[in-house]
GROMACS .gro file of C-alpha atoms in nm:
model
  260
    1MET     CA    1  11.598  -3.755   8.187
    2ALA     CA    2  11.746  -3.595   7.887
    3THR     CA    3  11.898  -3.263   7.863
    4SER     CA    4  11.936  -3.075   7.547
    5ARG     CA    5  12.196  -2.831   7.477
    6GLY     CA    6  12.243  -2.699   7.112
    7ALA     CA    7  12.153  -2.957   6.876
    8HIS     CA    8  12.246  -3.269   7.099
    9VAL     CA    9  12.004  -3.426   7.359
   10TRP     CA   10  12.199  -3.610   7.642
   11ARG     CA   11  12.047  -3.844   7.847
   12PHE     CA   12  12.089  -3.885   8.227
   13ASP     CA   13  11.854  -4.164   8.323
   14SER     CA   14  12.099  -4.447   8.433
   15GLY     CA   15  12.114  -4.324   8.813
   16ARG     CA   16  12.489  -4.278   8.845
   17ILE     CA   17  12.714  -4.038   8.669
   18CYS     CA   18  12.960  -4.306   8.606
   19LEU     CA   19  12.692  -4.489   8.410
   20ASP     CA   20  12.582  -4.192   8.216
   21LEU     CA   21  12.959  -4.160   8.100
   22VAL     CA   22  12.933  -4.501   7.978
   23ALA     CA   23  12.636  -4.434   7.777
   24THR     CA   24  12.787  -4.164   7.576
   25GLY     CA   25  12.998  -4.445   7.359
   26SER     CA   26  12.873  -4.629   7.070
   27ALA     CA   27  12.939  -4.968   7.269
   28GLY     CA   28  12.734  -4.886   7.582
   29GLY     CA   29  12.444  -4.711   7.415
   30THR     CA   30  12.126  -4.764   7.228
   31PRO     CA   31  12.100  -4.959   6.885
   32GLY     CA   32  12.267  -4.760   6.615
   33ALA     CA   33  12.434  -4.510   6.881
   34ARG     CA   34  12.751  -4.365   6.778
   35GLU     CA   35  13.029  -4.205   6.957
   36GLN     CA   36  12.927  -3.906   7.144
   37LEU     CA   37  13.248  -3.784   7.310
   38ASP     CA   38  13.397  -3.696   6.954
   39ALA     CA   39  13.514  -3.364   7.010
   40PRO     CA   40  13.646  -3.116   7.283
   41GLY     CA   41  13.325  -2.908   7.247
   42ARG     CA   42  13.114  -3.197   7.291
   43LEU     CA   43  13.317  -3.299   7.615
   44ALA     CA   44  13.268  -2.956   7.755
   45ASP     CA   45  12.903  -2.976   7.670
   46TRP     CA   46  12.839  -3.305   7.844
   47LEU     CA   47  13.036  -3.214   8.154
   48THR     CA   48  12.807  -2.906   8.186
   49ALA     CA   49  12.504  -3.100   8.118
   50ALA     CA   50  12.595  -3.364   8.357
   51GLY     CA   51  12.658  -3.118   8.626
   52LEU     CA   52  13.033  -3.174   8.689
   53VAL     CA   53  13.085  -2.786   8.599
   54PRO     CA   54  12.821  -2.523   8.669
   55PRO     CA   55  12.701  -2.331   8.367
   56GLY     CA   56  12.929  -2.100   8.212
   57THR     CA   57  13.242  -2.217   8.368
   58ALA     CA   58  13.549  -2.153   8.147
   59LEU     CA   59  13.750  -2.455   8.043
   60PRO     CA   60  14.008  -2.310   7.808
   61ALA     CA   61  14.269  -2.604   7.886
   62LEU     CA   62  13.998  -2.855   7.760
   63ASP     CA   63  14.143  -3.018   7.421
   64GLY     CA   64  14.191  -3.361   7.237
   65SER     CA   65  14.379  -3.522   7.531
   66TRP     CA   66  14.079  -3.471   7.780
   67VAL     CA   67  13.841  -3.635   7.522
   68ALA     CA   68  14.106  -3.934   7.517
   69ARG     CA   69  14.130  -3.939   7.899
   70PHE     CA   70  13.761  -3.946   7.947
   71ARG     CA   71  13.691  -4.228   7.684
   72GLU     CA   72  13.961  -4.419   7.856
   73LEU     CA   73  13.795  -4.384   8.196
   74ARG     CA   74  13.469  -4.458   8.036
   75SER     CA   75  13.601  -4.819   7.887
   76ASP     CA   76  13.733  -4.887   8.241
   77VAL     CA   77  13.394  -4.830   8.413
   78ASP     CA   78  13.225  -5.029   8.138
   79ARG     CA   79  13.457  -5.329   8.193
   80LEU     CA   80  13.409  -5.321   8.570
   81MET     CA   81  13.039  -5.304   8.559
   82ALA     CA   82  13.023  -5.580   8.300
   83ALA     CA   83  13.242  -5.777   8.560
   84GLN     CA   84  12.971  -5.707   8.834
   85LEU     CA   85  12.719  -5.849   8.610
   86GLY     CA   86  12.906  -6.173   8.562
   87GLY     CA   87  13.162  -6.075   8.291
   88PRO     CA   88  13.523  -6.159   8.325
   89ALA     CA   89  13.769  -5.997   8.582
   90ALA     CA   90  13.862  -5.657   8.506
   91GLU     CA   91  14.141  -5.613   8.773
   92GLY     CA   92  14.338  -5.384   8.558
   93HIS     CA   93  14.071  -5.149   8.508
   94LEU     CA   94  14.003  -5.134   8.856
   95ASP     CA   95  14.354  -5.009   8.939
   96ARG     CA   96  14.341  -4.704   8.676
   97VAL     CA   97  13.985  -4.610   8.828
   98ASN     CA   98  14.130  -4.629   9.203
   99ALA     CA   99  14.419  -4.416   9.061
  100LEU     CA  100  14.188  -4.167   8.908
  101ALA     CA  101  13.978  -4.151   9.216
  102SER     CA  102  14.257  -4.058   9.447
  103THR     CA  103  14.278  -3.693   9.320
  104ALA     CA  104  14.084  -3.448   9.474
  105PRO     CA  105  13.770  -3.315   9.303
  106PRO     CA  106  13.705  -2.945   9.204
  107GLY     CA  107  13.642  -2.743   9.509
  108LEU     CA  108  13.306  -2.601   9.548
  109ARG     CA  109  13.170  -2.267   9.684
  110ALA     CA  110  12.843  -2.089   9.703
  111VAL     CA  111  12.815  -1.753   9.542
  112ARG     CA  112  12.558  -1.463   9.499
  113GLY     CA  113  12.401  -1.517   9.160
  114GLU     CA  114  12.158  -1.272   8.975
  115GLY     CA  115  11.868  -1.157   9.222
  116GLY     CA  116  12.121  -1.241   9.528
  117ALA     CA  117  12.020  -1.634   9.525
  118LEU     CA  118  12.298  -1.834   9.607
  119VAL     CA  119  12.459  -2.064   9.323
  120ARG     CA  120  12.701  -2.331   9.310
  121SER     CA  121  13.045  -2.228   9.168
  122LEU     CA  122  13.410  -2.378   9.180
  123SER     CA  123  13.688  -2.228   9.391
  124ALA     CA  124  13.928  -2.269   9.090
  125GLU     CA  125  13.945  -2.344   8.694
  126PRO     CA  126  13.921  -2.746   8.707
  127ASP     CA  127  14.164  -2.957   8.515
  128CYS     CA  128  14.134  -3.254   8.369
  129ALA     CA  129  14.241  -3.473   8.658
  130ALA     CA  130  13.992  -3.314   8.899
  131LEU     CA  131  13.703  -3.393   8.661
  132LEU     CA  132  13.802  -3.727   8.613
  133ALA     CA  133  13.807  -3.774   8.972
  134VAL     CA  134  13.441  -3.695   9.037
  135VAL     CA  135  13.346  -3.969   8.774
  136ALA     CA  136  13.598  -4.227   8.895
  137ARG     CA  137  13.483  -4.170   9.290
  138ASP     CA  138  13.115  -4.238   9.192
  139ALA     CA  139  13.217  -4.556   9.012
  140VAL     CA  140  13.418  -4.669   9.330
  141ASP     CA  141  13.111  -4.555   9.529
  142LEU     CA  142  12.879  -4.779   9.317
  143LEU     CA  143  13.119  -5.085   9.317
  144THR     CA  144  13.143  -5.067   9.687
  145ASP     CA  145  12.777  -5.018   9.785
  146PRO     CA  146  12.608  -5.374   9.811
  147VAL     CA  147  12.277  -5.225   9.774
  148ALA     CA  148  12.364  -5.024   9.454
  149GLY     CA  149  12.548  -5.308   9.327
  150ALA     CA  150  12.262  -5.550   9.362
  151ALA     CA  151  12.044  -5.291   9.150
  152LEU     CA  152  12.273  -5.283   8.848
  153ARG     CA  153  12.116  -5.381   8.544
  154ARG     CA  154  12.189  -5.387   8.159
  155CYS     CA  155  11.876  -5.301   7.945
  156ALA     CA  156  11.662  -5.584   7.810
  157GLY     CA  157  11.576  -5.391   7.476
  158ASP     CA  158  11.694  -5.543   7.154
  159ALA     CA  159  12.047  -5.476   7.120
  160CYS     CA  160  12.075  -5.217   7.372
  161ARG     CA  161  12.367  -5.227   7.640
  162ARG     CA  162  12.289  -4.924   7.848
  163LEU     CA  163  12.352  -4.973   8.209
  164TYR     CA  164  12.143  -4.835   8.490
  165LEU     CA  165  12.040  -4.881   8.847
  166ASP     CA  166  11.690  -5.030   8.885
  167THR     CA  167  11.531  -4.851   9.212
  168SER     CA  168  11.169  -4.959   9.114
  169ARG     CA  169  10.918  -5.096   9.341
  170GLY     CA  170  11.010  -5.480   9.333
  171GLY     CA  171  11.304  -5.426   9.116
  172ARG     CA  172  11.110  -5.504   8.769
  173ARG     CA  173  11.218  -5.249   8.572
  174ARG     CA  174  11.359  -5.401   8.236
  175TRP     CA  175  11.482  -5.103   8.001
  176CYS     CA  176  11.732  -4.821   8.046
  177SER     CA  177  11.409  -4.588   7.968
  178GLY     CA  178  11.049  -4.679   7.914
  179GLU     CA  179  11.022  -4.395   7.663
  180VAL     CA  180  11.279  -4.523   7.455
  181CYS     CA  181  11.346  -4.894   7.468
  182GLY     CA  182  11.035  -4.955   7.652
  183ASN     CA  183  10.834  -4.796   7.400
  184ARG     CA  184  11.041  -4.955   7.115
  185GLU     CA  185  10.979  -5.302   7.263
  186ARG     CA  186  10.612  -5.230   7.331
  187VAL     CA  187  10.553  -5.129   6.916
  188ALA     CA  188  10.740  -5.449   6.834
  189ARG     CA  189  10.524  -5.677   7.062
  190HIS     CA  190  10.211  -5.517   6.895
  191ARG     CA  191  10.353  -5.562   6.532
  192ARG     CA  192  10.419  -5.934   6.614
  193ARG     CA  193  10.073  -5.985   6.774
  194THR     CA  194   9.923  -5.817   6.462
  195ALA     CA  195  10.122  -6.039   6.221
  196THR     CA  196  10.042  -6.341   6.406
  197ALA     CA  197   9.675  -6.266   6.417
  198ARG     CA  198   9.689  -6.182   6.026
  199THR     CA  199   9.852  -6.506   5.955
  200ALA     CA  200   9.601  -6.693   6.187
  201ALA     CA  201   9.329  -6.529   6.015
  202ASP     CA  202   9.455  -6.594   5.651
  203ALA     CA  203   9.517  -6.976   5.737
  204GLY     CA  204   9.117  -6.990   5.858
  205THR     CA  205   9.007  -6.817   5.544
  206ASP     CA  206   9.194  -7.081   5.331
  207GLY     CA  207   9.093  -7.374   5.501
  208ALA     CA  208   8.713  -7.261   5.487
  209ASP     CA  209   8.751  -7.225   5.100
  210SER     CA  210   8.922  -7.591   5.061
  211GLY     CA  211   8.637  -7.713   5.269
  212ALA     CA  212   8.375  -7.542   5.056
  213ASP     CA  213   8.563  -7.678   4.738
  214GLY     CA  214   8.542  -8.045   4.875
  215THR     CA  215   8.158  -8.002   4.962
  216ASP     CA  216   8.100  -7.903   4.593
  217THR     CA  217   8.281  -8.203   4.464
  218GLY     CA  218   8.134  -8.417   4.654
  219THR     CA  219   7.789  -8.282   4.550
  220GLY     CA  220   7.874  -8.317   4.217
  221GLY     CA  221   7.993  -8.679   4.274
  222ALA     CA  222   7.645  -8.751   4.410
  223ASP     CA  223   7.471  -8.582   4.113
  224THR     CA  224   7.686  -8.796   3.888
  225GLY     CA  225   7.603  -9.095   4.080
  226THR     CA  226   7.239  -9.034   4.077
  227GLY     CA  227   7.258  -8.991   3.690
  228GLY     CA  228   7.431  -9.303   3.669
  229ALA     CA  229   7.153  -9.504   3.872
  230ASP     CA  230   6.901  -9.355   3.643
  231GLY     CA  231   7.066  -9.456   3.333
  232ASP     CA  232   7.137  -9.807   3.471
  233ARG     CA  233   6.747  -9.855   3.556
  234PRO     CA  234   6.603 -10.115   3.312
  235CYS     CA  235   6.357  -9.963   3.053
  236VAL     CA  236   5.977 -10.102   3.101
  237ALA     CA  237   5.781 -10.120   2.743
  238ARG     CA  238   5.464  -9.962   2.789
  239SER     CA  239   5.168 -10.070   2.582
  240GLY     CA  240   4.944  -9.793   2.429
  241GLY     CA  241   4.576  -9.721   2.560
  242PRO     CA  242   4.270  -9.819   2.393
  243ASP     CA  243   4.192  -9.729   2.049
  244ALA     CA  244   3.920  -9.494   1.924
  245ASN     CA  245   3.671  -9.765   1.928
  246GLY     CA  246   3.733  -9.842   2.308
  247ARG     CA  247   3.906 -10.164   2.211
  248PRO     CA  248   4.249 -10.265   2.408
  249PRO     CA  249   4.551 -10.293   2.201
  250PRO     CA  250   4.663 -10.584   2.047
  251THR     CA  251   4.899 -10.814   2.253
  252PRO     CA  252   5.202 -10.985   2.110
  253GLY     CA  253   5.106 -11.280   1.901
  254SER     CA  254   4.743 -11.215   1.866
  255PRO     CA  255   4.581 -11.132   1.525
  256GLY     CA  256   4.545 -10.769   1.410
  257ARG     CA  257   4.215 -10.614   1.423
  258GLY     CA  258   4.214 -10.636   1.052
  259ASP     CA  259   4.179 -11.015   1.098
  260ALA     CA  260   3.922 -11.010   1.339
   0.00000   0.00000   0.00000
């Protein structure tokens, strides 16, 4: 799922909010991704798009220190998930995530919105530690859930490092998103097949041309050989026919007609 706020489009298709946070970094995103949490305004936008705070929630205390702390938590979660997938142990990162998870998250309450419908609100203005706790607790829940942990995957797309939970039937999902990396891989595979077929066709055409040239050369040789046979055949002398008086031509050594 992608959420657009302003000029930026946020993606929330990993299956967990802690993995969505990891995807905001250049190291945990798609090929060519850049740092997305690069300013307080961007972090405020992400917090709202991710559902950590209801739309319209004022966050007057949000500053650069919040950005640094969320990016630090992002790095901790990334290292812990990499360890779950067989990477090096990350005990120090686990200690920091556990410490953040121990803080109480923002309190929730239901209030009447426009038209009388109940909407979610916060019981007090949230501080940074409370919002960090929401993400840290989600990471702890994922790390301690055997079913969810077994579904943790890293995208198989070329140069993509996004993490996601594979909840597909049979566990056959390969990409963080079928519309992004999946489509990119299908296009690349089509181009490879087309290039291979074109190369094979070109090679076949070149082979056929070479064969035709060889046949022509052989034919020319046969013609030359025939010409040679004709040239080597002995020349047989043929005598002329009878003369005007019906007499046969003289044979060699016989007297001429004038002698007769």
